[in-house]
């Protein structure tokens, strides 16, 4: 059985890089930059006023005290202003270019206007209320490094440096194949012993959150032949195949045998984690394969812990692994040492309360959880008040 960190490293190191495609900047949220985004123009591109007021040259002020100066012309956003006439001031608005010959802006709240004359309370400091060309980003600077998973603010920055398109990683195609005679489509007639298939919708949403394109294959029953046929079909055209269920050691757990029969190679199939444990990882040609346990909590958490980082790494994401933060335990958290434990917890401020039901069958406790508390494999747990690492589910 592989320790958690080793399994994750092995998976990430095996991640093949997707090709890239050009997309409109407005469609880039959640995509991973496949180029360094260089500012081909400085940001901002010209000196402009940060305030509504008056553009002045500080040398026009003969003293530090109050002074009146004639107002000549104006500078408005979107227009190129005439140069400042020496000894005068120019009306100016927020976002408007600073006229040649001006070196400061006085905001209008500090000016008393009377006809063509403006009375200033004091001499302004040179540079006041001027946003300088290139002060945010200089021409040629790296605006965003390759491998950035783009958030809305970064799209704003890309547009601000005048980009209409971005080169991003292609989204990995991820096929989800659920196995189990007992599974039926949610909401369909319930024969005795059947259950709604509940991993597919959750996994598809997690795939999408990691930037992948999920496709749900029709579920397969528990015969070797049927499983092999379903695997062959699901492997075609997929960058990553997720199988769900049938990967442990029961007589009807046929996925490993079926994977071997269709010619795929498995690197490992057990990881020292709880919940989870059976987790197969292998490949068939260029397609990677993750064999998830069927149990909904185990399936969804192992995909969150290994699969989402893999889907991100396939896009060249510089930070494929979910962030961890520290929280304080509201009550004790114990485990039998041996496997890295990921425990569902709800947050009360920055106090974490472990869920009372940590059973791997409890889908409800996962749905209500704010995060996963991490207990290292060699630890038997923590007392109330201890500081513990947590992965917040909202930040997956
Ligand atoms: P397995 O790994 O196939 O032995 O499945 C373990 C448990 O998870 C069994 O109780 C299955 O009925 C259940 N299970 C497997 N796949 C799914 C699924 N896609 N949706 C809901 N439950 C499942
Ligand atoms: Mg099964």
Coordinates of C-alpha atoms and ligand atoms in Angstrom, one line a residue:
X1 CA 0.0 0.0 0.0
X2 CA 1.4 3.4 -1.0
X3 CA 1.5 6.3 1.4
X4 CA -0.8 9.3 0.5
X5 CA 2.1 11.6 -0.6
X6 CA 3.8 9.0 -2.7
X7 CA 0.6 8.1 -4.5
X8 CA -0.2 11.7 -5.2
X9 CA 3.4 12.4 -6.4
X10 CA 3.3 9.4 -8.7
X11 CA 0.0 10.4 -10.2
X12 CA 1.1 14.1 -10.7
X13 CA 4.4 13.0 -12.3
X14 CA 2.5 10.8 -14.8
X15 CA 0.2 13.6 -15.9
X16 CA 0.5 14.2 -19.7
X17 CA 0.2 17.8 -20.7
X18 CA -2.8 18.6 -22.9
X19 CA -2.3 20.7 -26.0
X20 CA -3.4 24.3 -26.1
X21 CA -6.2 26.4 -27.7
X22 CA -7.0 30.0 -28.2
X23 CA -10.1 31.4 -26.5
X24 CA -11.8 34.7 -26.1
X25 CA -10.6 36.4 -22.9
X26 CA -14.1 36.5 -21.5
X27 CA -14.3 32.7 -21.5
X28 CA -11.1 32.2 -19.6
X29 CA -12.3 31.8 -16.0
X30 CA -11.1 28.5 -14.6
X31 CA -8.8 27.8 -17.6
X32 CA -5.1 27.4 -17.3
X33 CA -2.8 29.8 -19.2
X34 CA -0.6 27.9 -21.7
X35 CA 1.6 31.0 -22.4
X36 CA 3.3 33.7 -20.3
X37 CA 1.0 36.7 -20.6
X38 CA 3.3 39.6 -21.4
X39 CA 2.2 43.2 -21.1
X40 CA 2.9 44.4 -24.6
X41 CA 1.8 47.9 -23.6
X42 CA 2.5 49.6 -20.3
X43 CA -0.4 49.7 -17.8
X44 CA -1.7 52.3 -17.8
X45 CA -0.7 53.3 -21.3
X46 CA -0.6 57.1 -20.5
X47 CA -0.5 59.4 -17.5
X48 CA -4.0 60.1 -16.4
X49 CA -5.9 61.9 -13.6
X50 CA -7.2 59.9 -10.6
X51 CA -9.6 62.7 -9.7
X52 CA -12.1 65.2 -11.1
X53 CA -10.3 68.6 -10.6
X54 CA -7.7 70.8 -12.2
X55 CA -4.4 69.9 -13.9
X56 CA -1.7 72.3 -12.9
X57 CA 2.0 72.9 -13.0
X58 CA 3.3 73.3 -9.5
X59 CA 5.7 76.1 -10.7
X60 CA 2.6 78.3 -11.3
X61 CA 2.2 78.6 -7.6
X62 CA 4.2 81.5 -6.2
X63 CA 3.6 80.6 -2.5
X64 CA 2.4 77.8 -0.3
X65 CA -0.7 79.8 0.6
X66 CA -4.1 80.3 -1.2
X67 CA -3.8 81.4 -4.8
X68 CA -6.1 82.1 -7.9
X69 CA -5.2 81.0 -11.4
X70 CA -7.0 81.3 -14.7
X71 CA -8.7 78.1 -16.1
X72 CA -8.0 77.4 -19.8
X73 CA -9.4 74.4 -21.6
X74 CA -10.3 71.0 -20.3
X75 CA -9.2 67.3 -20.6
X76 CA -11.9 64.7 -20.7
X77 CA -11.6 60.9 -20.7
X78 CA -11.3 59.5 -24.2
X79 CA -9.9 62.7 -25.8
X80 CA -6.4 64.0 -26.3
X81 CA -6.0 67.4 -24.5
X82 CA -4.1 70.5 -25.8
X83 CA -0.9 71.3 -23.8
X84 CA -1.2 73.3 -20.6
X85 CA -0.8 77.1 -21.3
X86 CA 1.9 78.2 -18.8
X87 CA 0.5 80.1 -15.8
X88 CA -3.0 78.6 -16.2
X89 CA -4.7 75.5 -15.0
X90 CA -6.8 73.0 -17.0
X91 CA -10.1 71.5 -16.0
X92 CA -9.7 67.7 -15.9
X93 CA -11.8 64.6 -15.2
X94 CA -11.1 61.2 -13.8
X95 CA -9.4 59.0 -16.4
X96 CA -8.5 61.9 -18.7
X97 CA -4.9 62.3 -20.0
X98 CA -2.6 64.7 -18.2
X99 CA -2.0 67.6 -20.6
X100 CA 1.7 68.2 -21.6
X101 CA 3.1 70.8 -19.2
X102 CA 1.1 69.7 -16.1
X103 CA 2.7 67.9 -13.2
X104 CA -0.2 67.6 -10.6
X105 CA -3.9 67.4 -10.2
X106 CA -5.8 69.2 -7.5
X107 CA -9.1 67.6 -6.7
X108 CA -12.2 69.9 -7.2
X109 CA -13.2 69.6 -3.6
X110 CA -10.1 71.7 -2.8
X111 CA -10.8 74.4 -5.4
X112 CA -13.3 77.3 -5.3
X113 CA -14.3 78.1 -8.9
X114 CA -15.4 81.6 -9.9
X115 CA -16.1 82.1 -13.6
X116 CA -12.8 81.5 -15.5
X117 CA -10.7 81.6 -12.3
X118 CA -10.0 78.9 -9.8
X119 CA -8.9 79.5 -6.2
X120 CA -6.6 77.0 -4.7
X121 CA -6.2 76.5 -0.9
X122 CA -2.5 75.6 -1.1
X123 CA 0.3 74.6 -3.5
X124 CA -0.1 70.9 -4.5
X125 CA 2.8 68.4 -4.4
X126 CA 4.3 67.5 -7.8
X127 CA 2.7 64.2 -9.0
X128 CA -0.4 64.6 -6.9
X129 CA -3.4 62.5 -8.1
X130 CA -1.6 61.4 -11.3
X131 CA -1.5 57.8 -12.3
X132 CA 1.7 57.3 -14.2
X133 CA 2.1 55.4 -17.5
X134 CA 3.5 51.9 -16.6
X135 CA 3.2 52.3 -12.8
X136 CA 1.0 49.2 -12.6
X137 CA 2.9 47.1 -15.2
X138 CA 5.8 48.1 -17.3
X139 CA 5.9 47.4 -21.0
X140 CA 7.3 43.9 -21.5
X141 CA 6.6 42.8 -17.9
X142 CA 5.1 39.4 -17.2
X143 CA 1.5 40.1 -16.3
X144 CA 0.6 36.4 -15.5
X145 CA 2.9 33.4 -15.6
X146 CA 2.2 30.3 -17.6
X147 CA 0.2 27.7 -15.6
X148 CA -2.0 30.3 -13.9
X149 CA -5.5 29.0 -13.4
X150 CA -7.4 32.2 -14.3
X151 CA -9.7 33.8 -11.9
X152 CA -12.1 36.7 -12.9
X153 CA -9.7 39.4 -11.7
X154 CA -6.9 37.9 -13.9
X155 CA -9.2 38.0 -16.9
X156 CA -9.7 41.7 -16.1
X157 CA -5.9 42.2 -16.0
X158 CA -5.5 40.3 -19.4
X159 CA -8.1 42.6 -21.0
X160 CA -6.5 45.7 -19.4
X161 CA -3.2 44.8 -21.2
X162 CA -5.3 44.7 -24.4
X163 CA -5.7 41.0 -24.9
X164 CA -8.8 39.8 -26.8
X165 CA -7.7 36.1 -26.8
X166 CA -5.7 33.9 -24.5
X167 CA -3.8 30.7 -25.1
X168 CA -5.0 28.1 -22.6
X169 CA -4.6 24.4 -22.0
X170 CA -7.2 22.2 -23.7
X171 CA -9.7 20.7 -21.2
X172 CA -9.0 17.0 -20.5
X173 CA -11.9 14.8 -21.6
X174 CA -12.8 12.7 -18.6
X175 CA -15.2 9.7 -19.0
X176 CA -16.9 8.4 -15.8
X177 CA -17.9 4.8 -15.9
X178 CA -19.9 3.5 -13.0
X179 CA -20.1 -0.2 -12.3
X180 CA -22.7 -2.1 -10.3
X181 CA -25.8 -4.2 -11.1
X182 CA -27.6 -2.3 -8.3
X183 CA -27.3 1.1 -9.9
X184 CA -30.2 2.9 -11.6
X185 CA -30.7 6.4 -12.9
X186 CA -31.9 8.7 -10.0
X187 CA -35.7 9.1 -10.1
X188 CA -36.2 5.9 -12.2
X189 CA -38.5 3.1 -11.0
X190 CA -37.0 1.4 -7.9
X191 CA -36.7 -2.4 -8.2
X192 CA -35.9 -4.1 -4.8
X193 CA -32.2 -3.9 -4.0
X194 CA -31.4 -1.1 -6.5
X195 CA -30.0 2.3 -5.5
X196 CA -29.8 5.6 -7.3
X197 CA -26.4 6.1 -9.0
X198 CA -25.1 9.1 -7.0
X199 CA -21.4 9.3 -7.8
X200 CA -21.8 10.3 -11.4
X201 CA -23.3 13.8 -10.8
X202 CA -20.9 14.6 -8.0
X203 CA -17.8 13.4 -9.9
X204 CA -18.9 15.2 -13.1
X205 CA -19.2 18.5 -11.1
X206 CA -15.7 17.9 -9.5
X207 CA -14.2 17.2 -13.0
X208 CA -15.7 20.4 -14.3
X209 CA -14.4 22.4 -11.2
X210 CA -11.0 21.1 -12.1
X211 CA -11.3 22.3 -15.7
X212 CA -12.1 18.9 -17.3
X213 CA -14.9 18.0 -19.7
X214 CA -16.8 15.2 -18.0
X215 CA -18.8 12.6 -19.8
X216 CA -21.0 10.1 -18.0
X217 CA -20.9 6.6 -19.7
X218 CA -23.9 4.3 -19.3
X219 CA -23.4 2.2 -16.1
X220 CA -22.2 -1.3 -16.5
X221 CA -23.3 -4.4 -14.7
X222 CA -21.0 -6.8 -12.8
X223 CA -20.0 -9.3 -15.5
X224 CA -16.5 -9.4 -16.7
X225 CA -17.5 -9.4 -20.4
X226 CA -19.8 -6.4 -20.0
X227 CA -17.2 -4.5 -18.0
X228 CA -14.5 -5.1 -20.6
X229 CA -16.8 -4.0 -23.4
X230 CA -17.7 -0.8 -21.4
X231 CA -14.1 -0.1 -20.7
X232 CA -13.1 -0.4 -24.3
X233 CA -15.8 2.1 -25.3
X234 CA -15.0 4.4 -22.5
X235 CA -11.3 4.5 -23.2
X236 CA -11.8 5.7 -26.7
X237 CA -11.4 9.4 -27.0
X238 CA -10.8 10.0 -23.2
X239 CA -7.7 11.7 -21.7
X240 CA -8.7 10.2 -18.4
X241 CA -11.0 7.4 -17.5
X242 CA -12.6 7.2 -14.1
X243 CA -14.1 3.8 -13.1
X244 CA -16.3 3.8 -10.1
X245 CA -16.8 0.7 -7.9
X246 CA -15.7 -2.9 -8.4
X247 CA -12.2 -2.2 -7.5
X248 CA -11.9 -3.9 -4.1
X249 CA -11.5 -7.6 -3.4
X250 CA -15.1 -9.0 -3.5
X251 CA -16.1 -11.7 -6.1
X252 CA -18.0 -9.1 -8.0
X253 CA -15.2 -6.6 -8.0
X254 CA -14.1 -7.1 -11.6
X255 CA -12.7 -3.8 -12.6
X256 CA -9.0 -4.7 -12.0
X257 CA -9.3 -8.0 -13.9
X258 CA -11.3 -6.3 -16.8
X259 CA -8.7 -3.5 -17.0
X260 CA -5.9 -6.1 -17.3
X261 CA -7.9 -8.0 -19.9
X262 CA -8.3 -5.0 -22.1
X263 CA -4.6 -4.4 -21.9
X264 CA -4.1 -1.5 -19.5
X265 CA -1.2 -1.4 -17.0
X266 CA -1.9 -0.6 -13.4
X267 CA 0.8 1.2 -11.4
X268 CA -0.9 0.7 -8.0
X269 CA -4.3 -0.1 -6.6
X270 CA -4.1 0.6 -2.9
X271 CA -3.3 3.8 -1.0
X272 CA -2.9 4.2 2.8
X273 CA -5.8 6.6 3.2
X274 CA -9.1 6.6 5.0
X275 CA -11.7 6.7 3.6
X276 CA -10.7 5.2 0.3
X277 CA -7.9 2.6 0.3
X278 CA -8.7 0.9 -3.0
X279 CA -7.6 3.3 -5.6
X280 CA -6.3 2.0 -8.9
X281 CA -4.0 4.1 -11.1
X282 CA -2.8 3.0 -14.5
X283 CA -2.9 3.8 -18.2
X284 CA -3.9 2.5 -21.6
X285 CA -2.0 4.1 -24.4
X286 CA -2.3 7.9 -23.8
X287 CA -5.3 7.5 -21.6
X288 CA -4.8 7.6 -17.8
X289 CA -7.1 5.5 -15.6
X290 CA -8.2 6.2 -12.1
X291 CA -10.2 3.3 -10.5
X292 CA -12.2 4.8 -7.7
X293 CA -13.9 2.9 -4.9
X294 CA -17.7 2.7 -5.3
X295 CA -18.7 3.9 -1.9
X296 CA -19.9 7.5 -2.5
X297 CA -17.9 9.2 0.2
X298 CA -14.7 7.3 -0.8
X299 CA -15.3 7.8 -4.5
X300 CA -15.8 11.5 -4.2
X301 CA -13.1 12.2 -1.7
X302 CA -10.5 10.1 -3.4
X303 CA -11.3 11.9 -6.7
X304 CA -11.0 15.3 -4.8
X305 CA -7.7 14.3 -3.3
X306 CA -6.1 12.6 -6.4
X307 CA -8.2 13.1 -9.4
X308 CA -8.7 16.9 -9.3
X309 CA -5.0 17.5 -8.9
X310 CA -4.4 15.2 -11.8
X311 CA -6.9 16.9 -14.0
X312 CA -5.3 20.2 -13.1
X313 CA -1.8 19.0 -13.7
X314 CA -2.8 17.7 -17.1
X315 CA -3.6 21.4 -17.9
X316 CA -0.2 22.6 -16.7
X317 CA -1.7 24.2 -13.5
X318 CA 1.2 25.5 -11.4
X319 CA -0.8 24.7 -8.2
X320 CA -2.7 21.5 -8.9
X321 CA -3.0 20.4 -5.2
X322 CA -5.7 22.0 -3.0
X323 CA -4.5 24.5 -0.4
X324 CA -4.5 23.5 3.3
X325 CA -5.1 25.8 6.2
X326 CA -4.9 25.4 10.0
X327 CA -7.9 25.3 12.2
X328 CA -8.4 24.5 15.9
X329 CA -10.3 21.4 16.9
X330 CA -13.5 22.0 18.8
X331 CA -13.6 18.3 20.0
X332 CA -11.1 15.5 20.0
X333 CA -10.3 13.5 16.9
X334 CA -8.9 10.0 17.2
X335 CA -7.9 7.4 14.7
X336 CA -6.1 4.0 14.6
X337 CA -2.6 4.8 13.2
X338 CA -1.8 3.3 9.8
X339 CA -3.5 5.4 7.2
X340 CA -3.7 9.2 6.5
X341 CA -7.2 10.1 7.7
X342 CA -9.4 12.7 6.0
X343 CA -12.2 13.6 8.4
X344 CA -15.4 15.5 7.5
X345 CA -15.9 18.6 9.7
X346 CA -18.0 21.6 10.0
X347 CA -16.6 25.0 10.8
X348 CA -17.7 27.3 13.5
X349 CA -15.6 30.4 12.8
X350 CA -12.1 28.9 12.8
X351 CA -13.1 26.1 15.2
X352 CA -13.6 22.7 13.4
X353 CA -16.1 20.2 14.7
X354 CA -15.5 16.7 13.3
X355 CA -18.7 15.1 12.0
X356 CA -20.0 12.4 14.4
X357 CA -20.6 10.1 11.6
X358 CA -17.3 9.5 9.7
X359 CA -18.6 6.3 8.1
X360 CA -17.6 6.0 4.5
X361 CA -21.3 5.4 3.7
X362 CA -22.5 8.7 5.1
X363 CA -23.1 10.9 2.0
X364 CA -25.0 13.3 4.2
X365 CA -22.1 14.1 6.5
X366 CA -20.0 14.9 3.4
X367 CA -22.7 17.1 1.9
X368 CA -22.8 19.1 5.1
X369 CA -19.1 19.3 5.7
X370 CA -17.1 22.5 5.3
X371 CA -13.7 20.7 5.1
X372 CA -11.5 17.7 5.6
X373 CA -9.3 17.5 8.7
X374 CA -6.1 15.7 7.9
X375 CA -4.5 13.3 10.4
X376 CA -1.1 11.9 9.4
X377 CA -0.8 8.1 9.1
X378 CA 1.5 7.8 12.1
X379 CA -0.7 9.8 14.4
X380 CA -3.5 8.5 16.7
X381 CA -5.2 11.9 16.5
X382 CA -5.6 15.1 18.5
X383 CA -7.1 16.5 21.6
X384 CA -9.7 19.3 21.5
X385 CA -8.0 22.6 21.0
X386 CA -5.2 21.2 18.9
X387 CA -4.2 22.9 15.6
X388 CA -5.0 20.7 12.6
X389 CA -4.6 20.9 8.9
X390 CA -7.7 21.3 6.8
X391 CA -8.7 21.2 3.2
X392 CA -11.7 23.5 2.7
X393 CA -14.2 21.8 0.3
X394 CA -15.3 25.2 -1.1
X395 CA -11.6 25.7 -2.2
X396 CA -11.2 22.4 -4.0
Ligands
LIG1 P1 -18.2 -1.5 -4.8 O1 -16.9 -0.7 -4.7 O2 -18.6 -1.7 -6.2 O3 -18.1 -2.7 -4.0 O4 -19.3 -0.5 -4.1 C1 -19.2 -0.2 -2.7 C2 -20.5 0.4 -2.3 O5 -20.8 1.6 -3.0 C3 -21.7 -0.5 -2.6 O6 -22.6 -0.3 -1.5 C4 -22.3 0.1 -3.8 O7 -23.7 -0.2 -4.0 C5 -22.0 1.5 -3.7 N1 -21.9 2.2 -5.0 C6 -21.0 1.8 -6.0 N2 -21.1 2.6 -7.0 C7 -22.0 3.6 -6.7 C8 -22.5 4.7 -7.4 N3 -22.1 5.0 -8.6 N4 -23.5 5.4 -6.8 C9 -23.9 5.1 -5.5 N5 -23.4 4.0 -4.8 C10 -22.5 3.3 -5.4
LIG2 MG1 -20.0 -2.9 -7.1

